[in-house]
PDB file of C-alpha atoms in Angstrom:
ATOM      1  CA  MET A   1      -6.497  -0.127 -40.386  1.00  0.00           C
ATOM      2  CA  ARG A   2      -3.815  -0.502 -37.711  1.00  0.00           C
ATOM      3  CA  THR A   3      -4.180   3.189 -36.965  1.00  0.00           C
ATOM      4  CA  PHE A   4      -7.968   2.909 -36.703  1.00  0.00           C
ATOM      5  CA  PHE A   5      -7.760   0.136 -34.125  1.00  0.00           C
ATOM      6  CA  LEU A   6      -5.140   1.994 -32.211  1.00  0.00           C
ATOM      7  CA  ASN A   7      -7.211   5.111 -32.060  1.00  0.00           C
ATOM      8  CA  PHE A   8     -10.307   3.148 -31.099  1.00  0.00           C
ATOM      9  CA  PHE A   9      -8.370   1.402 -28.265  1.00  0.00           C
ATOM     10  CA  LEU A  10      -7.134   4.686 -26.811  1.00  0.00           C
ATOM     11  CA  PHE A  11     -10.518   6.340 -27.118  1.00  0.00           C
ATOM     12  CA  SER A  12     -12.394   3.399 -25.544  1.00  0.00           C
ATOM     13  CA  HIS A  13     -10.005   3.276 -22.546  1.00  0.00           C
ATOM     14  CA  PHE A  14     -10.291   7.044 -22.077  1.00  0.00           C
ATOM     15  CA  PHE A  15     -14.026   6.737 -22.184  1.00  0.00           C
ATOM     16  CA  LEU A  16     -14.125   3.954 -19.657  1.00  0.00           C
ATOM     17  CA  PHE A  17     -11.777   5.786 -17.280  1.00  0.00           C
ATOM     18  CA  SER A  18     -13.853   8.934 -17.560  1.00  0.00           C
ATOM     19  CA  GLN A  19     -17.016   7.020 -16.581  1.00  0.00           C
ATOM     20  CA  ILE A  20     -15.589   5.806 -13.244  1.00  0.00           C
ATOM     21  CA  SER A  21     -14.003   8.957 -12.056  1.00  0.00           C
ATOM     22  CA  LEU A  22     -15.054   9.712  -8.471  1.00  0.00           C
ATOM     23  CA  PRO A  23     -16.114  12.869  -6.681  1.00  0.00           C
ATOM     24  CA  THR A  24     -13.162  14.802  -5.425  1.00  0.00           C
ATOM     25  CA  PHE A  25     -13.926  14.207  -1.759  1.00  0.00           C
ATOM     26  CA  TYR A  26     -13.652  10.396  -2.198  1.00  0.00           C
ATOM     27  CA  GLY A  27     -10.603   8.595  -1.140  1.00  0.00           C
ATOM     28  CA  ILE A  28      -7.446   8.736  -3.171  1.00  0.00           C
ATOM     29  CA  GLN A  29      -8.549  11.508  -5.508  1.00  0.00           C
ATOM     30  CA  SER A  30      -8.739  13.840  -2.509  1.00  0.00           C
ATOM     31  CA  LYS A  31      -4.964  13.724  -2.268  1.00  0.00           C
ATOM     32  CA  ASN A  32      -4.986  16.214  -5.106  1.00  0.00           C
ATOM     33  CA  ASN A  33      -7.878  18.184  -3.564  1.00  0.00           C
ATOM     34  CA  PRO A  34      -6.990  20.977  -1.144  1.00  0.00           C
ATOM     35  CA  SER A  35     -10.261  20.454   0.647  1.00  0.00           C
ATOM     36  CA  LEU A  36      -8.683  17.588   2.680  1.00  0.00           C
ATOM     37  CA  GLU A  37      -5.557  17.715   4.806  1.00  0.00           C
ATOM     38  CA  LEU A  38      -3.650  14.419   4.327  1.00  0.00           C
ATOM     39  CA  ASP A  39      -0.074  15.214   5.254  1.00  0.00           C
ATOM     40  CA  ASP A  40       1.692  12.517   7.368  1.00  0.00           C
ATOM     41  CA  ILE A  41      -1.216  10.103   6.716  1.00  0.00           C
ATOM     42  CA  VAL A  42      -0.240   6.406   7.076  1.00  0.00           C
ATOM     43  CA  LEU A  43      -3.536   4.648   6.669  1.00  0.00           C
ATOM     44  CA  TYR A  44      -6.689   5.658   4.802  1.00  0.00           C
ATOM     45  CA  PHE A  45      -9.834   3.529   4.460  1.00  0.00           C
ATOM     46  CA  ASP A  46     -12.988   4.897   2.668  1.00  0.00           C
ATOM     47  CA  ALA A  47     -15.969   2.574   2.259  1.00  0.00           C
ATOM     48  CA  GLY A  48     -17.292   4.884  -0.366  1.00  0.00           C
ATOM     49  CA  ASN A  49     -14.380   4.654  -2.739  1.00  0.00           C
ATOM     50  CA  PRO A  50     -14.218   1.576  -4.958  1.00  0.00           C
ATOM     51  CA  ALA A  51     -10.416   1.830  -4.967  1.00  0.00           C
ATOM     52  CA  SER A  52     -10.610   1.198  -1.207  1.00  0.00           C
ATOM     53  CA  TYR A  53     -13.378  -1.404  -1.297  1.00  0.00           C
ATOM     54  CA  PRO A  54     -14.837  -2.494  -4.621  1.00  0.00           C
ATOM     55  CA  GLY A  55     -17.970  -3.983  -3.183  1.00  0.00           C
ATOM     56  CA  ASN A  56     -16.720  -7.563  -2.698  1.00  0.00           C
ATOM     57  CA  GLY A  57     -13.835  -9.463  -1.177  1.00  0.00           C
ATOM     58  CA  ASN A  58     -12.173  -9.564   2.202  1.00  0.00           C
ATOM     59  CA  THR A  59      -9.730  -6.659   1.869  1.00  0.00           C
ATOM     60  CA  TRP A  60     -10.303  -3.018   2.746  1.00  0.00           C
ATOM     61  CA  PHE A  61      -7.569  -1.387   0.715  1.00  0.00           C
ATOM     62  CA  ASP A  62      -5.383   1.321   2.132  1.00  0.00           C
ATOM     63  CA  LEU A  63      -5.554   4.423  -0.210  1.00  0.00           C
ATOM     64  CA  THR A  64      -2.058   5.522   0.820  1.00  0.00           C
ATOM     65  CA  SER A  65       1.129   4.104  -0.662  1.00  0.00           C
ATOM     66  CA  ASN A  66       1.872   2.321   2.595  1.00  0.00           C
ATOM     67  CA  ASN A  67      -0.121  -0.783   1.882  1.00  0.00           C
ATOM     68  CA  ASN A  68      -1.696  -0.973   5.304  1.00  0.00           C
ATOM     69  CA  ASP A  69      -4.634  -2.952   4.043  1.00  0.00           C
ATOM     70  CA  GLY A  70      -7.260  -4.295   6.304  1.00  0.00           C
ATOM     71  CA  THR A  71      -8.575  -7.873   6.448  1.00  0.00           C
ATOM     72  CA  ILE A  72     -12.325  -8.151   6.781  1.00  0.00           C
ATOM     73  CA  ILE A  73     -13.506 -10.815   9.294  1.00  0.00           C
ATOM     74  CA  GLY A  74     -17.002 -11.846  10.348  1.00  0.00           C
ATOM     75  CA  GLY A  75     -18.833 -10.472   7.407  1.00  0.00           C
ATOM     76  CA  PRO A  76     -19.631  -6.826   8.162  1.00  0.00           C
ATOM     77  CA  ILE A  77     -22.245  -5.561   5.772  1.00  0.00           C
ATOM     78  CA  HIS A  78     -21.044  -3.059   3.181  1.00  0.00           C
ATOM     79  CA  SER A  79     -23.048  -0.495   1.244  1.00  0.00           C
ATOM     80  CA  PHE A  80     -22.338   2.322  -1.230  1.00  0.00           C
ATOM     81  CA  ASN A  81     -25.652   3.830  -0.291  1.00  0.00           C
ATOM     82  CA  ASN A  82     -26.425   6.287   2.513  1.00  0.00           C
ATOM     83  CA  SER A  83     -22.956   7.812   2.706  1.00  0.00           C
ATOM     84  CA  ALA A  84     -21.229   4.444   2.143  1.00  0.00           C
ATOM     85  CA  TYR A  85     -20.128   2.388   5.089  1.00  0.00           C
ATOM     86  CA  PHE A  86     -19.380  -0.915   6.746  1.00  0.00           C
ATOM     87  CA  TYR A  87     -21.898  -2.086   9.385  1.00  0.00           C
ATOM     88  CA  PHE A  88     -20.384  -3.980  12.295  1.00  0.00           C
ATOM     89  CA  ASP A  89     -22.940  -6.173  14.134  1.00  0.00           C
ATOM     90  CA  GLY A  90     -21.209  -6.162  17.595  1.00  0.00           C
ATOM     91  CA  LEU A  91     -20.923  -9.944  17.502  1.00  0.00           C
ATOM     92  CA  ASN A  92     -17.994 -10.984  15.369  1.00  0.00           C
ATOM     93  CA  ASP A  93     -17.350  -8.260  12.739  1.00  0.00           C
ATOM     94  CA  ARG A  94     -13.889  -6.616  12.659  1.00  0.00           C
ATOM     95  CA  ILE A  95     -11.004  -5.344  10.572  1.00  0.00           C
ATOM     96  CA  ILE A  96      -7.433  -6.301  11.312  1.00  0.00           C
ATOM     97  CA  THR A  97      -4.336  -4.593   9.791  1.00  0.00           C
ATOM     98  CA  ASN A  98      -0.611  -5.098   9.778  1.00  0.00           C
ATOM     99  CA  LEU A  99      -0.106  -1.393  10.898  1.00  0.00           C
ATOM    100  CA  SER A 100       1.938  -0.903  14.133  1.00  0.00           C
ATOM    101  CA  ILE A 101       1.703   2.448  15.812  1.00  0.00           C
ATOM    102  CA  SER A 102       4.257   1.492  18.427  1.00  0.00           C
ATOM    103  CA  GLY A 103       6.745   4.113  19.556  1.00  0.00           C
ATOM    104  CA  TRP A 104       5.162   7.081  17.693  1.00  0.00           C
ATOM    105  CA  ASN A 105       5.820  10.574  18.967  1.00  0.00           C
ATOM    106  CA  ALA A 106       2.355  11.846  17.891  1.00  0.00           C
ATOM    107  CA  PHE A 107      -0.867  10.508  16.393  1.00  0.00           C
ATOM    108  CA  THR A 108      -4.260  11.317  14.935  1.00  0.00           C
ATOM    109  CA  PHE A 109      -7.162   8.931  14.601  1.00  0.00           C
ATOM    110  CA  GLU A 110      -9.812  10.419  12.364  1.00  0.00           C
ATOM    111  CA  ILE A 111     -13.079   8.511  11.784  1.00  0.00           C
ATOM    112  CA  TRP A 112     -16.630   8.961  10.456  1.00  0.00           C
ATOM    113  CA  VAL A 113     -18.764   6.733  12.662  1.00  0.00           C
ATOM    114  CA  LYS A 114     -22.486   6.046  13.518  1.00  0.00           C
ATOM    115  CA  TYR A 115     -22.837   3.871  16.528  1.00  0.00           C
ATOM    116  CA  ASN A 116     -26.034   1.825  17.211  1.00  0.00           C
ATOM    117  CA  SER A 117     -25.314   0.905  20.824  1.00  0.00           C
ATOM    118  CA  THR A 118     -22.531   1.218  23.398  1.00  0.00           C
ATOM    119  CA  GLY A 119     -21.194  -1.157  26.134  1.00  0.00           C
ATOM    120  CA  SER A 120     -18.234  -2.137  28.222  1.00  0.00           C
ATOM    121  CA  ARG A 121     -14.832  -1.884  26.574  1.00  0.00           C
ATOM    122  CA  GLU A 122     -16.155  -1.646  22.993  1.00  0.00           C
ATOM    123  CA  GLY A 123     -13.115  -0.493  21.061  1.00  0.00           C
ATOM    124  CA  ILE A 124     -13.563   1.506  17.811  1.00  0.00           C
ATOM    125  CA  VAL A 125      -9.955   1.952  16.657  1.00  0.00           C
ATOM    126  CA  GLY A 126      -6.548   1.481  18.085  1.00  0.00           C
ATOM    127  CA  GLN A 127      -3.707  -0.914  19.076  1.00  0.00           C
ATOM    128  CA  ASN A 128      -4.078  -2.877  22.205  1.00  0.00           C
ATOM    129  CA  ASP A 129      -1.576  -1.905  24.929  1.00  0.00           C
ATOM    130  CA  VAL A 130      -0.440   1.208  22.993  1.00  0.00           C
ATOM    131  CA  ILE A 131      -3.298   3.585  22.138  1.00  0.00           C
ATOM    132  CA  GLU A 132      -6.948   2.535  22.472  1.00  0.00           C
ATOM    133  CA  PHE A 133     -10.049   4.468  21.572  1.00  0.00           C
ATOM    134  CA  GLY A 134     -13.737   3.610  22.034  1.00  0.00           C
ATOM    135  CA  PHE A 135     -16.536   3.178  24.472  1.00  0.00           C
ATOM    136  CA  ILE A 136     -15.062   2.143  27.892  1.00  0.00           C
ATOM    137  CA  ASN A 137     -18.653   1.894  29.162  1.00  0.00           C
ATOM    138  CA  SER A 138     -22.100   2.643  27.878  1.00  0.00           C
ATOM    139  CA  SER A 139     -21.841   6.378  28.550  1.00  0.00           C
ATOM    140  CA  THR A 140     -18.173   7.157  28.176  1.00  0.00           C
ATOM    141  CA  LEU A 141     -15.760   7.566  25.298  1.00  0.00           C
ATOM    142  CA  GLN A 142     -12.114   6.877  26.310  1.00  0.00           C
ATOM    143  CA  LEU A 143      -8.763   7.622  24.719  1.00  0.00           C
ATOM    144  CA  TRP A 144      -6.200   5.474  26.639  1.00  0.00           C
ATOM    145  CA  THR A 145      -2.427   5.280  26.201  1.00  0.00           C
ATOM    146  CA  ALA A 146       0.011   2.950  27.938  1.00  0.00           C
ATOM    147  CA  GLY A 147       1.719   5.261  30.469  1.00  0.00           C
ATOM    148  CA  ASP A 148       1.137   8.464  28.620  1.00  0.00           C
ATOM    149  CA  GLY A 149      -2.304   9.475  30.090  1.00  0.00           C
ATOM    150  CA  SER A 150      -5.926   8.975  29.190  1.00  0.00           C
ATOM    151  CA  PHE A 151      -9.208  10.837  29.217  1.00  0.00           C
ATOM    152  CA  ASN A 152     -12.854   9.988  29.606  1.00  0.00           C
ATOM    153  CA  TRP A 153     -15.615  12.017  27.899  1.00  0.00           C
ATOM    154  CA  GLY A 154     -19.177  11.461  29.009  1.00  0.00           C
ATOM    155  CA  ILE A 155     -21.766  11.070  26.261  1.00  0.00           C
ATOM    156  CA  ASN A 156     -25.473  10.979  26.098  1.00  0.00           C
ATOM    157  CA  ASN A 157     -28.080  11.402  23.321  1.00  0.00           C
ATOM    158  CA  ASN A 158     -27.495  15.153  23.307  1.00  0.00           C
ATOM    159  CA  THR A 159     -23.740  15.221  23.246  1.00  0.00           C
ATOM    160  CA  LEU A 160     -23.245  12.201  20.925  1.00  0.00           C
ATOM    161  CA  PRO A 161     -26.580  10.951  19.565  1.00  0.00           C
ATOM    162  CA  ALA A 162     -26.837   7.281  18.506  1.00  0.00           C
ATOM    163  CA  ASN A 163     -27.668   6.419  14.852  1.00  0.00           C
ATOM    164  CA  THR A 164     -26.184   9.717  13.706  1.00  0.00           C
ATOM    165  CA  TRP A 165     -23.001  10.220  11.734  1.00  0.00           C
ATOM    166  CA  HIS A 166     -20.183  11.885  13.703  1.00  0.00           C
ATOM    167  CA  HIS A 167     -16.640  13.035  12.671  1.00  0.00           C
ATOM    168  CA  ILE A 168     -14.540  12.047  15.592  1.00  0.00           C
ATOM    169  CA  VAL A 169     -10.849  12.879  15.875  1.00  0.00           C
ATOM    170  CA  ALA A 170      -8.608  11.615  18.784  1.00  0.00           C
ATOM    171  CA  ILE A 171      -5.146  13.118  19.002  1.00  0.00           C
ATOM    172  CA  GLY A 172      -1.898  12.711  20.965  1.00  0.00           C
ATOM    173  CA  THR A 173       0.723  15.378  20.484  1.00  0.00           C
ATOM    174  CA  GLY A 174       3.330  13.791  22.803  1.00  0.00           C
ATOM    175  CA  SER A 175       2.425  16.204  25.580  1.00  0.00           C
ATOM    176  CA  LYS A 176      -1.399  16.522  25.206  1.00  0.00           C
ATOM    177  CA  LEU A 177      -4.451  14.339  24.446  1.00  0.00           C
ATOM    178  CA  LYS A 178      -7.348  15.932  22.602  1.00  0.00           C
ATOM    179  CA  LEU A 179     -10.803  14.960  21.295  1.00  0.00           C
ATOM    180  CA  TYR A 180     -12.785  16.727  18.579  1.00  0.00           C
ATOM    181  CA  VAL A 181     -16.345  15.938  17.558  1.00  0.00           C
ATOM    182  CA  ASN A 182     -17.772  17.400  14.416  1.00  0.00           C
ATOM    183  CA  GLY A 183     -15.023  19.977  14.208  1.00  0.00           C
ATOM    184  CA  VAL A 184     -15.438  21.136  17.813  1.00  0.00           C
ATOM    185  CA  GLN A 185     -12.842  20.490  20.534  1.00  0.00           C
ATOM    186  CA  LYS A 186     -14.341  18.618  23.478  1.00  0.00           C
ATOM    187  CA  VAL A 187     -11.216  17.571  25.488  1.00  0.00           C
ATOM    188  CA  SER A 188      -7.595  18.804  25.913  1.00  0.00           C
ATOM    189  CA  ILE A 189      -5.446  17.557  28.684  1.00  0.00           C
ATOM    190  CA  ASN A 190      -1.781  17.654  29.484  1.00  0.00           C
ATOM    191  CA  ALA A 191      -0.538  14.013  29.199  1.00  0.00           C
ATOM    192  CA  GLY A 192       2.497  12.216  27.677  1.00  0.00           C
ATOM    193  CA  ASN A 193       6.284  12.127  27.803  1.00  0.00           C
ATOM    194  CA  GLY A 194       6.924  12.560  24.067  1.00  0.00           C
ATOM    195  CA  THR A 195       6.881   8.903  22.925  1.00  0.00           C
ATOM    196  CA  TYR A 196       4.046   6.440  22.978  1.00  0.00           C
ATOM    197  CA  ALA A 197       4.434   2.797  24.089  1.00  0.00           C
ATOM    198  CA  SER A 198       5.044  -0.366  22.088  1.00  0.00           C
ATOM    199  CA  SER A 199       3.250  -3.723  21.870  1.00  0.00           C
ATOM    200  CA  ASN A 200       3.156  -6.766  19.626  1.00  0.00           C
ATOM    201  CA  TYR A 201      -0.450  -6.114  18.644  1.00  0.00           C
ATOM    202  CA  LYS A 202      -1.492  -4.298  15.462  1.00  0.00           C
ATOM    203  CA  PHE A 203      -3.930  -1.479  14.683  1.00  0.00           C
ATOM    204  CA  ASN A 204      -7.488  -2.885  14.636  1.00  0.00           C
ATOM    205  CA  ILE A 205     -11.008  -1.602  13.972  1.00  0.00           C
ATOM    206  CA  ALA A 206     -14.182  -2.672  15.774  1.00  0.00           C
ATOM    207  CA  ARG A 207     -12.471  -5.263  17.990  1.00  0.00           C
ATOM    208  CA  GLY A 208      -9.202  -6.095  19.687  1.00  0.00           C
ATOM    209  CA  VAL A 209      -8.674  -2.445  20.857  1.00  0.00           C
ATOM    210  CA  PHE A 210      -9.143  -2.309  24.635  1.00  0.00           C
ATOM    211  CA  ASP A 211      -8.309  -6.033  24.878  1.00  0.00           C
ATOM    212  CA  GLY A 212      -6.474  -8.517  22.668  1.00  0.00           C
ATOM    213  CA  ALA A 213      -9.785 -10.099  21.646  1.00  0.00           C
ATOM    214  CA  GLY A 214     -13.538  -9.699  22.144  1.00  0.00           C
ATOM    215  CA  ASN A 215     -15.470  -6.481  22.976  1.00  0.00           C
ATOM    216  CA  TYR A 216     -16.969  -5.792  19.483  1.00  0.00           C
ATOM    217  CA  PHE A 217     -18.188  -2.365  18.308  1.00  0.00           C
ATOM    218  CA  ASN A 218     -21.778  -2.115  17.040  1.00  0.00           C
ATOM    219  CA  GLY A 219     -22.399   0.455  14.424  1.00  0.00           C
ATOM    220  CA  HIS A 220     -21.382   1.912  11.054  1.00  0.00           C
ATOM    221  CA  ILE A 221     -17.940   3.137  10.014  1.00  0.00           C
ATOM    222  CA  ALA A 222     -17.350   4.936   6.706  1.00  0.00           C
ATOM    223  CA  VAL A 223     -13.856   6.435   6.895  1.00  0.00           C
ATOM    224  CA  VAL A 224     -10.770   5.726   8.954  1.00  0.00           C
ATOM    225  CA  ARG A 225      -7.635   7.769   8.685  1.00  0.00           C
ATOM    226  CA  VAL A 226      -4.537   7.405  10.815  1.00  0.00           C
ATOM    227  CA  TYR A 227      -1.688   9.977  10.834  1.00  0.00           C
ATOM    228  CA  ASN A 228       1.730   9.813  12.609  1.00  0.00           C
ATOM    229  CA  ASP A 229       1.345  13.488  13.517  1.00  0.00           C
ATOM    230  CA  ASP A 230      -1.167  15.666  15.347  1.00  0.00           C
ATOM    231  CA  LEU A 231      -3.627  17.517  13.114  1.00  0.00           C
ATOM    232  CA  THR A 232      -4.247  21.147  14.149  1.00  0.00           C
ATOM    233  CA  GLN A 233      -7.777  22.459  14.917  1.00  0.00           C
ATOM    234  CA  ASP A 234      -7.856  24.277  11.529  1.00  0.00           C
ATOM    235  CA  GLU A 235      -6.885  21.025   9.665  1.00  0.00           C
ATOM    236  CA  ILE A 236      -9.550  19.072  11.500  1.00  0.00           C
ATOM    237  CA  LEU A 237     -12.298  21.671  10.697  1.00  0.00           C
ATOM    238  CA  LYS A 238     -11.064  21.683   7.085  1.00  0.00           C
ATOM    239  CA  ASN A 239     -11.516  17.946   6.832  1.00  0.00           C
ATOM    240  CA  TYR A 240     -14.868  18.023   8.585  1.00  0.00           C
ATOM    241  CA  ASN A 241     -16.268  20.740   6.317  1.00  0.00           C
ATOM    242  CA  SER A 242     -15.009  18.979   3.155  1.00  0.00           C
ATOM    243  CA  GLU A 243     -16.884  15.829   3.964  1.00  0.00           C
ATOM    244  CA  VAL A 244     -19.878  16.734   6.106  1.00  0.00           C
ATOM    245  CA  ASN A 245     -22.255  17.028   3.134  1.00  0.00           C
ATOM    246  CA  ARG A 246     -21.646  13.329   2.322  1.00  0.00           C
ATOM    247  CA  PHE A 247     -23.100  12.432   5.700  1.00  0.00           C
TER     248      PHE A 247
END
């Protein structure tokens, strides 16, 4: 009888685990999947992975071992449907983390994003007074660093259509700043002295990027990955191709 119950226990747990296994391109399982490049990753949020967000609560869990979890504020709407995302209303929704990117020698911000509208100083991701990325005005994406250069990339409904999912990657190599959209390089400039600045702020999503407070992003965000290294063009294209069918 004891053997029976032990075997039943093991079988039932195996069965339950097998029922909740996720597609290989989702979140933490992708670490064992060569279709994604995840070396040097320090933060990984995926709205479509229940291990990152189970569908309730105020924490967006980091899928790396670094525990850079995000605190959800303002009540952004979450959905597992239509690619899975958080919707930020542009009024008070945001994610704050304890991650500091101060003093890094290189960085990569990789996001899947669908914006609804743009406006003045609407930050998407970054750390105020260190590295800031988002809409500096209604027609310009900006990557700004404190003393290590910046670039502006003009957008319109042809170059970056609204209400459409985009894979956007902003990179600093220590000597260059780059932008990739949907696997294609859009900007590359010489900028930087090898080390990025420091501040007492932390890495934020959808608010508190270009300024310490205010200036909220309006749109959908599905995936955020931050690396303390610069991804190559081949690595960016690899990640884009591995996830594009989801969006």
